Short mmCIF file of C-alpha atoms in Angstrom, two decimals:
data_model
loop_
_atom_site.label_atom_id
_atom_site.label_comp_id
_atom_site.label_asym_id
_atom_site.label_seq_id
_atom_site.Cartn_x
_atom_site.Cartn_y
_atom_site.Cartn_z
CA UNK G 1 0.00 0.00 0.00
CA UNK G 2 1.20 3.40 -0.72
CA UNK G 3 2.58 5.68 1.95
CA UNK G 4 0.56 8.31 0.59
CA UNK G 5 -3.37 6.45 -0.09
CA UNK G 6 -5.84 6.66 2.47
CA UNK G 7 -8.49 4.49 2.84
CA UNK G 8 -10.94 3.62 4.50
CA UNK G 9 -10.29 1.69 7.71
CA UNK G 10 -12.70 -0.53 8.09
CA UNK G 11 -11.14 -2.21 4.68
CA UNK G 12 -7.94 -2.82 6.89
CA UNK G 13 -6.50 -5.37 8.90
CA UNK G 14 -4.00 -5.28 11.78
CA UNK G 15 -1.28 -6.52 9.11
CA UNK G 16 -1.99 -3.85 6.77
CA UNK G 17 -2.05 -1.17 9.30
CA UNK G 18 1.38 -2.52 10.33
CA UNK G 19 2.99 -1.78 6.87
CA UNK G 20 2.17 2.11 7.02
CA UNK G 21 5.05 3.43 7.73
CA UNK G 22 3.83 7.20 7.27
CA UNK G 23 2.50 9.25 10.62
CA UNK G 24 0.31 11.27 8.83
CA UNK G 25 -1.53 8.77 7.14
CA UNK G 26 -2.43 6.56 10.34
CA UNK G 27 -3.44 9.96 11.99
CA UNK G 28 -5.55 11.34 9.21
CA UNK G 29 -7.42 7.73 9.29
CA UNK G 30 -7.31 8.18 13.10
CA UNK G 31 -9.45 10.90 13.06
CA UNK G 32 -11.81 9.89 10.27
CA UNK G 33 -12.29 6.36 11.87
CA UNK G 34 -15.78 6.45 13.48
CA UNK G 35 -15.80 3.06 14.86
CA UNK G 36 -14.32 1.66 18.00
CA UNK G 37 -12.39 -1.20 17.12
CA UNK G 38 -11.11 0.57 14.09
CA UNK G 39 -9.62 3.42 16.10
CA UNK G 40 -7.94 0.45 18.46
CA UNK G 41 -6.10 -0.65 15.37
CA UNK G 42 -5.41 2.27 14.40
CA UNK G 43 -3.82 3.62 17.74
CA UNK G 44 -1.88 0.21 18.07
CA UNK G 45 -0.65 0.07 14.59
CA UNK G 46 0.73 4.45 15.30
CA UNK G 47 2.11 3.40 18.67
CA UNK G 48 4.02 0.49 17.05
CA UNK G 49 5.51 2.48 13.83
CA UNK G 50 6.30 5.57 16.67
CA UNK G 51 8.57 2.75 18.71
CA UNK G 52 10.10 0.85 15.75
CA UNK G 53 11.60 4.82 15.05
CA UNK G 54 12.60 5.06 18.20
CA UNK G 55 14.15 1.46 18.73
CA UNK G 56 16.18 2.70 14.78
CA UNK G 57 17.33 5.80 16.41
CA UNK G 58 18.83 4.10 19.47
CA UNK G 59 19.99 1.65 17.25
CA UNK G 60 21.54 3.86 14.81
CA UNK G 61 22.96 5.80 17.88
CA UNK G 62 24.20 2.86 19.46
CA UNK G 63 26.26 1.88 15.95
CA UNK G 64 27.70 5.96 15.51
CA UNK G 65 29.36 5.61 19.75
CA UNK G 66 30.65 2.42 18.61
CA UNK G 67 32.70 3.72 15.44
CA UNK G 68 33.84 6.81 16.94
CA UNK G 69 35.20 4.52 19.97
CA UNK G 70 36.88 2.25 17.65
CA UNK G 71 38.21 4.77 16.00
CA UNK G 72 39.47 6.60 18.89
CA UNK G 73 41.35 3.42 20.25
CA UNK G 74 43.54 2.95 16.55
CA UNK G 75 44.47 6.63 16.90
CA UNK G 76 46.02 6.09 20.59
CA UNK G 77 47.62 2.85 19.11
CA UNK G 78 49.29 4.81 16.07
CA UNK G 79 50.45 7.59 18.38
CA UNK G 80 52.81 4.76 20.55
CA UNK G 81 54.16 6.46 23.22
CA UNK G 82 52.96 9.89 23.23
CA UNK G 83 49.43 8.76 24.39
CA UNK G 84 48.82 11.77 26.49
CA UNK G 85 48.93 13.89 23.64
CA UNK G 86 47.05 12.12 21.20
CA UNK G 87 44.44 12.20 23.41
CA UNK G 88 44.36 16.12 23.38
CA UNK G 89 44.13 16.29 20.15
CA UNK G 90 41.91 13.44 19.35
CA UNK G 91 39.25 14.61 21.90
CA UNK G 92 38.80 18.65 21.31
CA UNK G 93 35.63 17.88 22.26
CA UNK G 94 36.34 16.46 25.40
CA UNK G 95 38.09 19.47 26.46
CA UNK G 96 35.48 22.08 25.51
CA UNK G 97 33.08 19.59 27.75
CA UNK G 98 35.23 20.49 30.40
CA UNK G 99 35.38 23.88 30.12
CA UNK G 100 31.76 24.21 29.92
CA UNK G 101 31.33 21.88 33.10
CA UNK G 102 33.36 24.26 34.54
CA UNK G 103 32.02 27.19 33.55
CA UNK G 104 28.34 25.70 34.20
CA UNK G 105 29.56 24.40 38.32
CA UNK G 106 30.85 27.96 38.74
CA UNK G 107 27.73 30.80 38.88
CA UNK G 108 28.31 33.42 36.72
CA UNK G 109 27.35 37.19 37.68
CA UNK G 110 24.19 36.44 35.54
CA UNK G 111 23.27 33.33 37.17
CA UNK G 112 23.23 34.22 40.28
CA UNK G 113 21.46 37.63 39.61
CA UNK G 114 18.97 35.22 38.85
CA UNK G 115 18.96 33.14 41.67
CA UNK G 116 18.46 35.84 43.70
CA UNK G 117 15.78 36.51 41.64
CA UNK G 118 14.40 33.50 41.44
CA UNK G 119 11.09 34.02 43.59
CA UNK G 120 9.94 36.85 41.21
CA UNK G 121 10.69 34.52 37.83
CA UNK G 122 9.08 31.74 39.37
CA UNK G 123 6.02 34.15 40.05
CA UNK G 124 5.72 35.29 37.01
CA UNK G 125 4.45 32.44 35.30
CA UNK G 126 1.24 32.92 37.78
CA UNK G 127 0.25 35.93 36.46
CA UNK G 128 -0.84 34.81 33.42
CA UNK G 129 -4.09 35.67 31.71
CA UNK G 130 -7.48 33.92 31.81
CA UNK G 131 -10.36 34.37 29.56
CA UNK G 132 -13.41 34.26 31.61
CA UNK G 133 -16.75 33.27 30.23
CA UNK G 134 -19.95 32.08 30.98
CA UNK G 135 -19.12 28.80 29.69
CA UNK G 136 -15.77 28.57 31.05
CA UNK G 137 -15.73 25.26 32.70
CA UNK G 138 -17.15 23.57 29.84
CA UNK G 139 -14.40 25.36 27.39
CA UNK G 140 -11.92 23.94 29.42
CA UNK G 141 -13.30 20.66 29.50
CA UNK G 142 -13.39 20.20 26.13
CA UNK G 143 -9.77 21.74 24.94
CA UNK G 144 -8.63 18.99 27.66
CA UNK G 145 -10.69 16.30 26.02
CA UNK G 146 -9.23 17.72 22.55
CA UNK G 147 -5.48 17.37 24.00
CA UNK G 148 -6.22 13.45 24.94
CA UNK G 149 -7.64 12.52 22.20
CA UNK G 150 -4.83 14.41 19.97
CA UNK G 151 -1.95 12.93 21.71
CA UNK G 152 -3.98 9.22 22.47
CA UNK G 153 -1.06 7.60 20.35
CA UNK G 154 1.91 8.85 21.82
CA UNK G 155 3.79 6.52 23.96
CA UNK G 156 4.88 8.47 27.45
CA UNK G 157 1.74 11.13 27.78
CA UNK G 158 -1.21 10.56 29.76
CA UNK G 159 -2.96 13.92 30.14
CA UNK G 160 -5.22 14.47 32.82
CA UNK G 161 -5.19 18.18 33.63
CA UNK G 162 -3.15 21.40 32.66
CA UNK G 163 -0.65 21.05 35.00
CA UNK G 164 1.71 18.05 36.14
CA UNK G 165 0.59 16.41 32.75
CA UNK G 166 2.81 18.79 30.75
CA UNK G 167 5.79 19.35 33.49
CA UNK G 168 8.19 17.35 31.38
CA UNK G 169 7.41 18.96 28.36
CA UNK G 170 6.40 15.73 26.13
CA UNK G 171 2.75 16.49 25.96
CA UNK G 172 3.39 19.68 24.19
CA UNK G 173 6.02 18.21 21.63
CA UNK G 174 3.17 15.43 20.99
CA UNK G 175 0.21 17.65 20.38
CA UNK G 176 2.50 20.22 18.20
CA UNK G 177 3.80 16.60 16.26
CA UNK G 178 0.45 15.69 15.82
CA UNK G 179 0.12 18.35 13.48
CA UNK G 180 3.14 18.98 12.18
CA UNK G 181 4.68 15.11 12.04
CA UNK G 182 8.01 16.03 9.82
CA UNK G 183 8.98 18.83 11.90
CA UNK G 184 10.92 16.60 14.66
CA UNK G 185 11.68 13.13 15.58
CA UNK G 186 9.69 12.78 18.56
CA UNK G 187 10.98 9.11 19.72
CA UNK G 188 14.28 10.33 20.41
CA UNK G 189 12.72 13.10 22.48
CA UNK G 190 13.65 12.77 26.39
CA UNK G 191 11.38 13.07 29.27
CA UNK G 192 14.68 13.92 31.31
CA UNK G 193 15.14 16.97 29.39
CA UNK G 194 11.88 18.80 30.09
CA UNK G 195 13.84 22.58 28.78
CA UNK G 196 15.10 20.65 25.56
CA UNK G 197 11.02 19.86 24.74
CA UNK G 198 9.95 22.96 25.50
CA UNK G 199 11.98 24.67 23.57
CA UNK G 200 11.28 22.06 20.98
CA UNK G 201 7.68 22.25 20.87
CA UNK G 202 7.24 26.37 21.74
CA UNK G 203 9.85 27.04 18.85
CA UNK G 204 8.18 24.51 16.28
CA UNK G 205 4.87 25.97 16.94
CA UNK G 206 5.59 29.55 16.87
CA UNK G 207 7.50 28.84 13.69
CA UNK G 208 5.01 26.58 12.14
CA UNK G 209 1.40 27.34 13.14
CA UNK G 210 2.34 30.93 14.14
CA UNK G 211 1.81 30.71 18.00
CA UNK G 212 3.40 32.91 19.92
CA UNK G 213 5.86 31.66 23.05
CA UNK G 214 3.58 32.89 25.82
CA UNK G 215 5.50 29.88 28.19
CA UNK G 216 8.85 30.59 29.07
CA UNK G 217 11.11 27.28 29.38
CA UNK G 218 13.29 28.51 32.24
CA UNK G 219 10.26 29.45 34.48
CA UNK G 220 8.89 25.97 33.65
CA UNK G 221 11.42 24.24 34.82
CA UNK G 222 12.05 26.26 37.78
CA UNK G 223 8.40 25.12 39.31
CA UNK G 224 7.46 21.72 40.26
CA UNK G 225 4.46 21.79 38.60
CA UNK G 226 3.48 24.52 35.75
CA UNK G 227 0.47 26.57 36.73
CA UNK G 228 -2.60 25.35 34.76
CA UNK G 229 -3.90 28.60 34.07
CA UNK G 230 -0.50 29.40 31.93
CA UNK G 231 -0.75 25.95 30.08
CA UNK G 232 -4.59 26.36 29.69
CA UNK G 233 -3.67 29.74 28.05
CA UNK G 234 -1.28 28.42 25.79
CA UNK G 235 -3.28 25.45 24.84
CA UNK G 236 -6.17 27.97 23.87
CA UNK G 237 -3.67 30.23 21.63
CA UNK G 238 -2.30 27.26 19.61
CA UNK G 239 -5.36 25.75 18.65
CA UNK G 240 -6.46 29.62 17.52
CA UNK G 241 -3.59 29.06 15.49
CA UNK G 242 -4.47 25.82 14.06
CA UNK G 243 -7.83 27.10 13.33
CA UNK G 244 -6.59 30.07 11.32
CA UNK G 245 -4.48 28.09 9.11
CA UNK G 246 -7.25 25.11 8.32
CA UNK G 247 -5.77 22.43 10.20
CA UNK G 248 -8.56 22.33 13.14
CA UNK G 249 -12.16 22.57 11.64
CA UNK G 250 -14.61 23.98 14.41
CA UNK G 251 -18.69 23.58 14.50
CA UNK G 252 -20.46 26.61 13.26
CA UNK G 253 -22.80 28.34 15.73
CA UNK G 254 -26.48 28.54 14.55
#
């Protein structure tokens, strides 16, 4: 079947959902499949192709440490006994590392300007706007229902509020990959790095759907959980975004 075709998938099996090997297929039948077991496959056959990329990433990753090892060890061996040396110049890398560990374990004037100001930075991800409305509660119900169902496929995010759900950053780079697939890699993304994936997925989307960073990645990582109202916010000014450009159709009032 062609990467590009999509059909119907109640004309599928498991099999045949297993040789897709493009995202934006299995999503675009994702959200035209109506019936339950359909969607099942569907989800199973997305989660499977998202950790076969993964598991070739590592792989590939895996294979690169190992050549650059091996080929570390015949440059010691041709450089006999000035092995000290040939280290330092077969390893700039390993030096600038250093340096920057350095630099990094000693606080610069700017660093510790801001951990004396770390309170206020902290704080000022709590100040951020909220759109009130009569309806409010059920607004917010439904952009959270919106964010499961968006990101249902995506191995590591369970979302269950606006808060701790996205304090690791993964949820965001899912729902911003959900739309925009070839933008990133998101199997090789790491839950240990929340700044990396914010950065990721506030960048991607600005540059992409035209949202505008209203989260800042160091103030997110500074608090143990981000404040909901901030994430709620955001949330609400991406999918304006998506809306705008054609990529989220919404029900017309009558």
């Amino acid at each position: 079947m062609e990467s590009g075709t999509v059909s119907g998938p109640a004309s599928l099996t498991s099999e045949e959902l297993a040789s897709i090997e493009d995202e934006e297929v299995l999503n675009k039948m994702l959200d035209s499949a109506t019936d339950f077991e359909d969607r099942r496959m569907i989800r199973a056959a997305l989660r499977d192709l998202l950790k076969k990329k993964r598991d070739k990433r590592e792989q590939e990753r895996g294979s690169r440490q190992l050549d650059l090892r091996q080929q570390g060890l015949s440059k010691v061996g041709a450089a006999g006994g000035a092995v000290n040396i040939g280290r330092a110049s077969m390893n700039p890398q390993l030096s600038a590392s250093k340096a920057t560990s350095q630099s990094s374990s000693s606080p610069s004037p700017l660093s510790r300007t801001a951990g004396s100001n770390a309170r206020p930075a902290a704080a000022s991800i709590q100040k951020c706007p909220t759109v009130a409305a009569p309806n409010a509660k059920n607004v917010k119900q439904m952009l959270l229902d919106w964010c499961r169902a968006k990101t249902e496929p995506y191995e590591g995010v369970d979302i269950q509020n606006f808060s701790s759900s996205w304090k690791d950053g993964i949820a965001f780079c899912a729902l911003v990959h959900r739309f925009f697939p070839d933008a990133f890699e998101y199997s090789i993304l790491n839950p240990q790095k929340p700044k990396d994936n914010f950065q990721l997925a506030f960048s991607t989307a600005e540059r992409l759907a035209g949202c505008p960073p209203l989260l800042d990645p160091e103030d997110l990582v500074r608090m143990q959980e981000p404040d909901w109202k901030c994430v709620y916010t955001y949330i609400q000014e991406f999918y304006r975004c998506l809306v705008e450009k054609g990529l989220v159709k919404t029900k017309k009032r009558t």
